[in-house]
Amino acid sequence: MRFVLPFSTTLAVAFTTLTAHAATPTPITLDQAMANPDWIGNPVESAWWGWDSRQVYFKQKRAGSPLRDTFQIAGGAPKPVDDKQLANLDSADPVYNRDRTRAILLRNGDLFERDLKSGALTQILRGTTPAADPQYAADGASVQFRVGSDWFSWSRAQRLVSPVAVLRTAKDPDAAPDASARRDLQLRLLSTLARVKEERDATRDRRNQEREADPTRAPLPVYLGEKVVIETSALSPDGRYLLVVTSAKDGDKRRVGKLPKYVTESGYEETDDERKRVSDEGPQPQQLKLVELATRKVTELSFDTLPGINVDPLAEMRAARKLDPLKGNRGVRFESRDESIHWSDNGKQVAVMAQAIDNKDRWIATVDLAAATLRPLHRLTDAAWVNNRGNGFGWQPDNSTLWYQSEESGYAHIYLRPAAVEGTTPARALTSGKWEASDIEWSADGKTAYFLCNPKLPGTYEVCSSSTANGALKELTSLGGVESFTLSPDGRKLLVRYSSAYMPAQIATVDSSGGTAKQLTDTRNADYKAREWITPQIVAVPSTHGADPVWAKLYRPATLEPGKKYPVVMFVHGAGYLQNVTQRFPVYFREQMFHNLLVEKGYIVLDMDYRASLGYGRDWRTAIYRQMGHPELEDYIDGVNWMVAKQQGDAGNVGIYGGSYGGFMTFMAMLRAPDQFKAGAALRPVTDWTTYNHEYTANILNTPELDPEAYKVSSPIEYADQLKGHLLIAHGMVDDNVFYQDSVRMAQRFIELKKDNWELASYPLERHAYVHAESWYDQYRRIYQLFERTLKKE
């Protein structure tokens, strides 16, 4: 069904990269490495096809400016798109009709339709409130879209925009008052009240009769009640039904903190609202309502049919903490419309994806529209947490077959299954193996799936395809660092965005059946392009804690000096669930240049995809459940030992650094393995997971009220007393992701413990992702000086 390299072969391929470099790397200064990256040449940020599949557009940041320019490629060199041409520009995410003869374009919040035969562009809507979620009606004769919470339809024949569904979060003013004995008594005894009521009812009934008889009138609003807010909605293409996701109004009672800013234009201190912290009072459950538009009947769909919905996977933990057991069903949430609700093209069927608030279950179900009930088709359950990525799903052109992504095999893959009422036919895996399929795009006929794949090596990404007929896997590119792709409107070509270790993202085209890629751009500046860099060597570090190796990037001289012991620097990527050991241009491109400088100054550097990193499957992802920082530290200790045994590393002079999750891991290394890590730089670090957000943290550690031990063993502040080495903490003071408070509290802890050899560098104008070159330079000057001061022998 597919071809995957045996693991032994994979290792052999990785280790063959440990070869000497042909050219001497060009020296890099710290000032150059941390300068505004415009000197490199700005990448292609986004790219898309023109309507005729003959031209390509892309956006690029303007050098020395935050502004972006749009360029066009039509058989030659890229040319800037003049402002006067913007009115006829195609957009990046067109919505095609079934025959691929027309496409809806959403641009600047306004709506257009392109005739793909003539190229004619028709504007559908121009407004101050942006349109969203455009789609074709079931008959293809009109375009449906949402503005705010209301749905509209544009008739091509009439050139008329008409409301289809008007939603209101208020009580229906025409609804009959609740029956009561006192009300009946009033109407029986007081004839004037009874007459007023009769006149009011007659006026309402006549108004509604006139509206129903007059096709030029807008439909009456659908009233959902004053106690809810609308989260998202999806209109059936046949215009008969609307699915609406709601939540309780003012239901989230969590406290909102304040983020102080000390350096301001006004000269006064100012504050912003902070995000909310992880808590049992986390995201509120949501409801799913089915609206029959002809009658305006609203039915709240019950989740009782979802398997396992009434089973608490944390019941034992709750009982051990002597907390009240959950009553009834677990709460459910839905993501955005595109991620949670998909109607078939004919509007006859709809599938929804619901996630338990505890994120240990994810369900895909269809809706029996006549019975207003959910029919479950697929359940993905995980004792740790269900992956927040790789949750794509939708309908095939036959309007009866669903495709979806699932991690049920241990790796994210694509599945097909019929959505029959009986549900007896099992799902069929379209892809499989110890690799992952992502970013799925389908051919117009639904017979071929295109996706990103990494079957050769975890960090080698290509565009692959698979046929629904036989599941045959085919690699269509051989670029190694593909980041994204788009199928051309005619389905014959792929527009591929790709990069490499020292080349920011560029674009190329390749036939949709595969072949040699045609490079369209190279936006690197001449000075940067002429430099020789140290090519990071992708290596597999043996693990003492599992069968799979830990993949890493090694930066070292081409030839190691015999008998010399090199000080070791270990780099830790951020985000936790992120993959940095790839053939792509790294997110940490400044750090990569810094690693070149370190090698130039006599260090060897290792950058690892520790357990919890993306791209390695479910078990790798969830290894940190209830023990953040523990498996990852084991991997880094294995990395240090490998550097000592195989790369002439000096075991007595090991440093470590990283930002965000990398800062957290620097703390865990310095505090939990203080005899192995002599120096560390923790940048914008999490020091106490109880202060981080709910959506990320509760997946891994549950909540502080329910699982305090998981937070205790996972939070560096709990190990502050074990600091022995030399530590730099650096943090932006207006960081709205990991709050500056994290570093301040750790500093206070060190003060109370009378710890020495640590410092806190604060950056008043930086948020989580630094934007000022001066801050970058100051921070990395401190890191470099720390390593020079502590890791170099006298």
CSV table of N, CA, C and O in Angstrom, one decimal, residues 429-529:
chain,number,residue,atom,x,y,z
A,429,ALA,N,-8.3,3.1,6.1
A,429,ALA,CA,-7.2,3.9,6.2
A,429,ALA,C,-6.6,4.2,4.8
A,429,ALA,O,-6.3,3.3,4.0
A,430,LEU,N,-6.6,5.5,4.4
A,430,LEU,CA,-6.0,5.8,3.1
A,430,LEU,C,-4.5,5.9,3.2
A,430,LEU,O,-3.8,5.7,2.2
A,431,THR,N,-4.0,6.3,4.4
A,431,THR,CA,-2.5,6.3,4.6
A,431,THR,C,-2.2,5.6,5.9
A,431,THR,O,-3.1,5.5,6.8
A,432,SER,N,-1.0,5.1,6.0
A,432,SER,CA,-0.6,4.4,7.3
A,432,SER,C,0.9,4.4,7.3
A,432,SER,O,1.6,4.6,6.3
A,433,GLY,N,1.4,4.1,8.5
A,433,GLY,CA,2.9,3.9,8.7
A,433,GLY,C,3.3,4.8,9.9
A,433,GLY,O,2.6,5.6,10.4
A,434,LYS,N,4.6,4.7,10.2
A,434,LYS,CA,5.2,5.4,11.3
A,434,LYS,C,5.7,6.8,10.8
A,434,LYS,O,6.8,7.1,10.8
A,435,TRP,N,4.7,7.5,10.3
A,435,TRP,CA,4.9,8.9,9.8
A,435,TRP,C,3.6,9.6,9.8
A,435,TRP,O,2.6,9.0,10.2
A,436,GLU,N,3.5,10.9,9.4
A,436,GLU,CA,2.3,11.6,9.6
A,436,GLU,C,1.9,12.3,8.3
A,436,GLU,O,2.7,12.9,7.6
A,437,ALA,N,0.6,12.3,8.1
A,437,ALA,CA,0.0,13.1,7.0
A,437,ALA,C,-0.7,14.3,7.5
A,437,ALA,O,-1.4,14.3,8.5
A,438,SER,N,-0.4,15.5,6.9
A,438,SER,CA,-1.0,16.7,7.3
A,438,SER,C,-1.3,17.6,6.2
A,438,SER,O,-0.9,17.4,5.0
A,439,ASP,N,-2.1,18.7,6.4
A,439,ASP,CA,-2.5,19.7,5.4
A,439,ASP,C,-3.1,19.0,4.2
A,439,ASP,O,-2.6,19.2,3.1
A,440,ILE,N,-4.2,18.3,4.4
A,440,ILE,CA,-4.8,17.6,3.3
A,440,ILE,C,-5.6,18.5,2.3
A,440,ILE,O,-6.3,19.4,2.8
A,441,GLU,N,-5.4,18.3,1.0
A,441,GLU,CA,-6.2,19.0,0.0
A,441,GLU,C,-6.6,17.9,-1.0
A,441,GLU,O,-5.8,17.0,-1.4
A,442,TRP,N,-7.9,18.0,-1.5
A,442,TRP,CA,-8.4,16.9,-2.4
A,442,TRP,C,-8.5,17.5,-3.8
A,442,TRP,O,-8.8,18.6,-4.0
A,443,SER,N,-8.4,16.5,-4.7
A,443,SER,CA,-8.7,16.8,-6.1
A,443,SER,C,-10.2,17.1,-6.3
A,443,SER,O,-11.0,16.7,-5.4
A,444,ALA,N,-10.6,17.8,-7.3
A,444,ALA,CA,-11.9,18.1,-7.5
A,444,ALA,C,-12.9,16.9,-7.6
A,444,ALA,O,-14.0,17.0,-7.1
A,445,ASP,N,-12.4,15.8,-8.1
A,445,ASP,CA,-13.3,14.6,-8.2
A,445,ASP,C,-13.2,13.8,-6.9
A,445,ASP,O,-13.9,12.7,-6.8
A,446,GLY,N,-12.4,14.2,-5.9
A,446,GLY,CA,-12.3,13.4,-4.7
A,446,GLY,C,-11.6,12.1,-4.8
A,446,GLY,O,-11.6,11.3,-3.8
A,447,LYS,N,-10.9,11.9,-5.9
A,447,LYS,CA,-10.2,10.6,-6.1
A,447,LYS,C,-8.8,10.6,-5.6
A,447,LYS,O,-8.2,9.5,-5.5
A,448,THR,N,-8.2,11.8,-5.4
A,448,THR,CA,-6.8,11.8,-4.9
A,448,THR,C,-6.7,12.8,-3.8
A,448,THR,O,-7.2,13.9,-3.8
A,449,ALA,N,-6.0,12.4,-2.8
A,449,ALA,CA,-5.7,13.3,-1.6
A,449,ALA,C,-4.3,13.7,-1.8
A,449,ALA,O,-3.4,12.9,-2.1
A,450,TYR,N,-4.0,15.0,-1.6
A,450,TYR,CA,-2.7,15.6,-1.6
A,450,TYR,C,-2.4,16.0,-0.1
A,450,TYR,O,-3.3,16.5,0.5
A,451,PHE,N,-1.2,15.8,0.3
A,451,PHE,CA,-0.9,16.2,1.7
A,451,PHE,C,0.6,16.2,1.9
A,451,PHE,O,1.4,15.8,1.1
A,452,LEU,N,1.0,16.8,3.0
A,452,LEU,CA,2.4,16.8,3.4
A,452,LEU,C,2.7,15.5,4.1
A,452,LEU,O,1.9,14.9,4.8
A,453,CYS,N,3.9,14.9,3.9
A,453,CYS,CA,4.3,13.6,4.4
A,453,CYS,C,5.7,13.6,4.8
A,453,CYS,O,6.5,14.4,4.3
A,454,ASN,N,6.1,12.7,5.7
A,454,ASN,CA,7.5,12.6,6.1
A,454,ASN,C,7.9,11.1,6.3
A,454,ASN,O,8.4,10.7,7.4
A,455,PRO,N,7.6,10.3,5.3
A,455,PRO,CA,7.9,8.8,5.5
A,455,PRO,C,9.4,8.5,5.4
A,455,PRO,O,9.8,7.4,6.0
A,456,LYS,N,10.2,9.3,4.8
A,456,LYS,CA,11.7,8.9,4.7
A,456,LYS,C,12.4,9.2,6.1
A,456,LYS,O,13.0,8.3,6.6
A,457,LEU,N,12.3,10.4,6.6
A,457,LEU,CA,12.8,10.8,7.8
A,457,LEU,C,11.8,11.7,8.5
A,457,LEU,O,11.1,12.5,7.8
A,458,PRO,N,11.8,11.8,9.8
A,458,PRO,CA,10.8,12.6,10.5
A,458,PRO,C,10.9,14.1,10.1
A,458,PRO,O,9.9,14.8,10.1
A,459,GLY,N,12.1,14.6,9.8
A,459,GLY,CA,12.2,16.0,9.4
A,459,GLY,C,12.3,16.3,8.0
A,459,GLY,O,12.6,17.4,7.6
A,460,THR,N,12.0,15.3,7.1
A,460,THR,CA,12.0,15.5,5.6
A,460,THR,C,10.6,15.5,5.2
A,460,THR,O,9.9,14.5,5.2
A,461,TYR,N,10.2,16.7,4.7
A,461,TYR,CA,8.8,16.9,4.3
A,461,TYR,C,8.6,17.1,2.8
A,461,TYR,O,9.3,18.0,2.2
A,462,GLU,N,7.8,16.3,2.2
A,462,GLU,CA,7.4,16.4,0.8
A,462,GLU,C,5.9,16.5,0.6
A,462,GLU,O,5.2,16.3,1.6
A,463,VAL,N,5.5,16.8,-0.6
A,463,VAL,CA,4.1,16.7,-1.0
A,463,VAL,C,3.9,15.3,-1.5
A,463,VAL,O,4.6,14.8,-2.4
A,464,CYS,N,2.9,14.6,-0.9
A,464,CYS,CA,2.6,13.2,-1.4
A,464,CYS,C,1.1,13.2,-1.8
A,464,CYS,O,0.3,14.1,-1.6
A,465,SER,N,0.8,12.2,-2.6
A,465,SER,CA,-0.6,11.9,-2.9
A,465,SER,C,-1.0,10.5,-2.7
A,465,SER,O,-0.1,9.6,-2.6
A,466,SER,N,-2.3,10.2,-2.5
A,466,SER,CA,-2.7,8.9,-2.4
A,466,SER,C,-4.1,8.7,-3.1
A,466,SER,O,-4.9,9.6,-3.0
A,467,SER,N,-4.2,7.7,-3.8
A,467,SER,CA,-5.4,7.4,-4.6
A,467,SER,C,-6.5,6.7,-3.7
A,467,SER,O,-6.1,5.7,-3.0
A,468,THR,N,-7.7,7.1,-3.7
A,468,THR,CA,-8.8,6.5,-3.0
A,468,THR,C,-9.1,5.1,-3.5
A,468,THR,O,-9.6,4.2,-2.8
A,469,ALA,N,-8.7,4.8,-4.8
A,469,ALA,CA,-8.9,3.5,-5.4
A,469,ALA,C,-8.1,2.4,-4.7
A,469,ALA,O,-8.5,1.3,-4.4
A,470,ASN,N,-6.8,2.7,-4.5
A,470,ASN,CA,-5.9,1.7,-4.0
A,470,ASN,C,-5.0,2.1,-2.9
A,470,ASN,O,-4.2,1.3,-2.4
A,471,GLY,N,-5.1,3.4,-2.5
A,471,GLY,CA,-4.2,3.8,-1.4
A,471,GLY,C,-2.8,3.9,-1.7
A,471,GLY,O,-2.0,4.0,-0.8
A,472,ALA,N,-2.4,3.9,-2.9
A,472,ALA,CA,-1.0,4.0,-3.3
A,472,ALA,C,-0.4,5.3,-2.9
A,472,ALA,O,-0.9,6.4,-3.3
A,473,LEU,N,0.7,5.3,-2.2
A,473,LEU,CA,1.4,6.5,-1.8
A,473,LEU,C,2.4,6.9,-2.8
A,473,LEU,O,3.2,6.1,-3.3
A,474,LYS,N,2.4,8.2,-3.2
A,474,LYS,CA,3.4,8.7,-4.1
A,474,LYS,C,4.0,10.0,-3.7
A,474,LYS,O,3.2,10.9,-3.3
A,475,GLU,N,5.3,10.1,-3.6
A,475,GLU,CA,6.0,11.4,-3.3
A,475,GLU,C,6.1,12.2,-4.6
A,475,GLU,O,6.6,11.7,-5.6
A,476,LEU,N,5.5,13.4,-4.5
A,476,LEU,CA,5.4,14.2,-5.7
A,476,LEU,C,6.6,15.2,-5.8
A,476,LEU,O,6.8,15.8,-6.9
A,477,THR,N,7.3,15.5,-4.7
A,477,THR,CA,8.4,16.4,-4.7
A,477,THR,C,9.6,15.8,-4.1
A,477,THR,O,9.5,14.7,-3.5
A,478,SER,N,10.7,16.4,-4.3
A,478,SER,CA,12.0,15.9,-3.7
A,478,SER,C,12.8,17.1,-3.2
A,478,SER,O,13.9,17.3,-3.6
A,479,LEU,N,12.1,18.0,-2.5
A,479,LEU,CA,12.6,19.2,-2.0
A,479,LEU,C,13.2,19.2,-0.5
A,479,LEU,O,14.0,19.9,-0.1
A,480,GLY,N,12.6,18.2,0.2
A,480,GLY,CA,13.1,18.0,1.6
A,480,GLY,C,12.5,18.9,2.6
A,480,GLY,O,12.3,18.5,3.8
A,481,GLY,N,12.2,20.2,2.3
A,481,GLY,CA,11.7,21.1,3.3
A,481,GLY,C,10.5,21.8,2.9
A,481,GLY,O,10.3,23.0,3.1
A,482,VAL,N,9.5,21.0,2.3
A,482,VAL,CA,8.2,21.6,1.9
A,482,VAL,C,7.5,22.1,3.2
A,482,VAL,O,7.4,21.4,4.2
A,483,GLU,N,7.0,23.3,3.1
A,483,GLU,CA,6.2,23.9,4.2
A,483,GLU,C,4.7,23.9,3.9
A,483,GLU,O,3.9,23.8,4.8
A,484,SER,N,4.3,24.2,2.7
A,484,SER,CA,2.9,24.2,2.3
A,484,SER,C,2.8,24.1,0.8
A,484,SER,O,3.7,24.2,0.1
A,485,PHE,N,1.5,23.9,0.4
A,485,PHE,CA,1.3,23.7,-1.1
A,485,PHE,C,-0.1,24.1,-1.4
A,485,PHE,O,-1.0,24.1,-0.5
A,486,THR,N,-0.4,24.4,-2.7
A,486,THR,CA,-1.8,24.7,-3.1
A,486,THR,C,-1.9,24.0,-4.5
A,486,THR,O,-1.1,24.2,-5.4
A,487,LEU,N,-3.1,23.4,-4.7
A,487,LEU,CA,-3.4,22.8,-6.0
A,487,LEU,C,-3.9,23.9,-6.9
A,487,LEU,O,-4.7,24.7,-6.5
A,488,SER,N,-3.5,23.9,-8.2
A,488,SER,CA,-4.0,24.9,-9.1
A,488,SER,C,-5.5,24.7,-9.4
A,488,SER,O,-6.0,23.6,-9.3
A,489,PRO,N,-6.2,25.7,-9.8
A,489,PRO,CA,-7.6,25.6,-10.1
A,489,PRO,C,-7.9,24.5,-11.1
A,489,PRO,O,-9.0,23.9,-11.0
A,490,ASP,N,-7.0,24.3,-12.1
A,490,ASP,CA,-7.3,23.2,-13.1
A,490,ASP,C,-6.8,21.9,-12.6
A,490,ASP,O,-7.0,20.9,-13.3
A,491,GLY,N,-6.2,21.8,-11.5
A,491,GLY,CA,-5.8,20.5,-10.9
A,491,GLY,C,-4.5,20.0,-11.5
A,491,GLY,O,-4.1,18.8,-11.1
A,492,ARG,N,-3.8,20.7,-12.3
A,492,ARG,CA,-2.7,20.1,-13.1
A,492,ARG,C,-1.4,20.4,-12.4
A,492,ARG,O,-0.4,19.7,-12.6
A,493,LYS,N,-1.3,21.4,-11.5
A,493,LYS,CA,0.0,21.7,-10.9
A,493,LYS,C,-0.2,22.0,-9.4
A,493,LYS,O,-1.3,22.3,-8.9
A,494,LEU,N,1.0,22.0,-8.8
A,494,LEU,CA,1.0,22.3,-7.4
A,494,LEU,C,1.9,23.5,-7.2
A,494,LEU,O,3.0,23.6,-7.8
A,495,LEU,N,1.5,24.5,-6.4
A,495,LEU,CA,2.3,25.6,-6.0
A,495,LEU,C,2.9,25.3,-4.7
A,495,LEU,O,2.1,25.1,-3.7
A,496,VAL,N,4.2,25.1,-4.6
A,496,VAL,CA,4.9,24.6,-3.4
A,496,VAL,C,5.7,25.7,-2.7
A,496,VAL,O,6.5,26.3,-3.4
A,497,ARG,N,5.5,25.8,-1.4
A,497,ARG,CA,6.3,26.7,-0.6
A,497,ARG,C,7.3,25.9,0.1
A,497,ARG,O,6.9,25.0,0.9
A,498,TYR,N,8.5,26.1,0.0
A,498,TYR,CA,9.6,25.2,0.6
A,498,TYR,C,10.7,26.1,1.1
A,498,TYR,O,10.9,27.3,0.7
A,499,SER,N,11.6,25.5,1.8
A,499,SER,CA,12.8,26.2,2.4
A,499,SER,C,13.9,25.1,2.7
A,499,SER,O,13.7,23.9,2.5
A,500,SER,N,15.0,25.6,3.1
A,500,SER,CA,16.1,24.8,3.5
A,500,SER,C,16.8,25.4,4.7
A,500,SER,O,16.5,26.5,5.1
A,501,ALA,N,17.9,24.8,5.2
A,501,ALA,CA,18.5,25.3,6.4
A,501,ALA,C,18.8,26.7,6.4
A,501,ALA,O,18.6,27.4,7.4
A,502,TYR,N,19.3,27.3,5.3
A,502,TYR,CA,19.7,28.7,5.2
A,502,TYR,C,19.0,29.4,4.1
A,502,TYR,O,19.5,30.5,3.7
A,503,MET,N,17.9,28.9,3.7
A,503,MET,CA,17.1,29.6,2.6
A,503,MET,C,15.7,29.7,3.1
A,503,MET,O,15.0,28.8,3.3
A,504,PRO,N,15.3,31.0,3.4
A,504,PRO,CA,13.9,31.3,3.8
A,504,PRO,C,12.9,30.8,2.7
A,504,PRO,O,13.3,30.5,1.6
A,505,ALA,N,11.7,30.7,3.1
A,505,ALA,CA,10.7,30.1,2.2
A,505,ALA,C,10.6,30.7,0.9
A,505,ALA,O,10.5,31.9,0.7
A,506,GLN,N,10.6,29.9,-0.2
A,506,GLN,CA,10.5,30.3,-1.6
A,506,GLN,C,9.4,29.4,-2.2
A,506,GLN,O,8.8,28.6,-1.5
A,507,ILE,N,9.1,29.7,-3.5
A,507,ILE,CA,8.0,29.0,-4.1
A,507,ILE,C,8.5,28.3,-5.4
A,507,ILE,O,9.4,28.8,-6.0
A,508,ALA,N,7.9,27.2,-5.7
A,508,ALA,CA,8.1,26.5,-7.0
A,508,ALA,C,6.9,25.9,-7.4
A,508,ALA,O,5.9,25.7,-6.7
A,509,THR,N,6.8,25.4,-8.7
A,509,THR,CA,5.7,24.7,-9.2
A,509,THR,C,6.1,23.3,-9.6
A,509,THR,O,7.3,23.1,-10.0
A,510,VAL,N,5.2,22.4,-9.6
A,510,VAL,CA,5.5,21.0,-10.0
A,510,VAL,C,4.2,20.4,-10.5
A,510,VAL,O,3.1,20.8,-10.0
A,511,ASP,N,4.3,19.5,-11.4
A,511,ASP,CA,3.1,18.8,-11.9
A,511,ASP,C,2.4,18.1,-10.7
A,511,ASP,O,3.1,17.5,-9.9
A,512,SER,N,1.1,18.0,-10.7
A,512,SER,CA,0.4,17.4,-9.7
A,512,SER,C,0.6,15.9,-9.7
A,512,SER,O,0.2,15.2,-8.7
A,513,SER,N,1.1,15.3,-10.8
A,513,SER,CA,1.5,13.9,-10.8
A,513,SER,C,2.9,13.7,-10.4
A,513,SER,O,3.4,12.6,-10.3
A,514,GLY,N,3.7,14.8,-10.0
A,514,GLY,CA,5.0,14.7,-9.6
A,514,GLY,C,6.0,15.0,-10.7
A,514,GLY,O,5.7,15.2,-11.9
A,515,GLY,N,7.3,15.2,-10.3
A,515,GLY,CA,8.3,15.5,-11.3
A,515,GLY,C,9.3,16.6,-10.8
A,515,GLY,O,9.3,16.8,-9.6
A,516,THR,N,10.0,17.2,-11.6
A,516,THR,CA,11.0,18.2,-11.2
A,516,THR,C,10.3,19.5,-10.9
A,516,THR,O,9.5,20.0,-11.7
A,517,ALA,N,10.7,20.1,-9.8
A,517,ALA,CA,10.1,21.4,-9.4
A,517,ALA,C,10.8,22.5,-10.2
A,517,ALA,O,12.0,22.5,-10.4
A,518,LYS,N,10.0,23.5,-10.6
A,518,LYS,CA,10.5,24.7,-11.2
A,518,LYS,C,10.5,25.8,-10.2
A,518,LYS,O,9.5,26.3,-9.8
A,519,GLN,N,11.7,26.3,-9.8
A,519,GLN,CA,11.9,27.3,-8.9
A,519,GLN,C,11.4,28.6,-9.4
A,519,GLN,O,11.8,29.0,-10.5
A,520,LEU,N,10.6,29.4,-8.7
A,520,LEU,CA,10.0,30.7,-9.1
A,520,LEU,C,10.7,31.8,-8.4
A,520,LEU,O,10.7,32.9,-9.0
A,521,THR,N,11.2,31.7,-7.2
A,521,THR,CA,11.8,32.8,-6.5
A,521,THR,C,13.0,32.4,-5.8
A,521,THR,O,13.3,31.2,-5.5
A,522,ASP,N,13.9,33.4,-5.5
A,522,ASP,CA,15.0,33.3,-4.6
A,522,ASP,C,15.2,34.7,-4.0
A,522,ASP,O,15.8,35.5,-4.6
A,523,THR,N,14.6,34.9,-2.9
A,523,THR,CA,14.5,36.3,-2.3
A,523,THR,C,15.7,36.6,-1.4
A,523,THR,O,15.7,37.7,-0.8
A,524,ARG,N,16.7,35.8,-1.3
A,524,ARG,CA,17.8,36.0,-0.5
A,524,ARG,C,18.6,37.2,-1.1
A,524,ARG,O,18.8,37.3,-2.3
A,525,ASN,N,19.2,38.0,-0.2
A,525,ASN,CA,20.1,39.1,-0.6
A,525,ASN,C,21.4,38.5,-0.9
A,525,ASN,O,21.8,37.4,-0.4
A,526,ALA,N,22.1,39.2,-1.8
A,526,ALA,CA,23.4,38.7,-2.4
A,526,ALA,C,24.4,38.4,-1.3
A,526,ALA,O,25.1,37.4,-1.3
A,527,ASP,N,24.5,39.3,-0.3
A,527,ASP,CA,25.5,39.2,0.7
A,527,ASP,C,25.3,37.9,1.6
A,527,ASP,O,26.2,37.2,1.9
A,528,TYR,N,24.0,37.7,1.9
A,528,TYR,CA,23.7,36.5,2.7
A,528,TYR,C,23.9,35.3,1.9
A,528,TYR,O,24.4,34.3,2.4
A,529,LYS,N,23.4,35.3,0.6
A,529,LYS,CA,23.5,34.1,-0.2
A,529,LYS,C,25.0,33.7,-0.5
A,529,LYS,O,25.2,32.5,-0.7
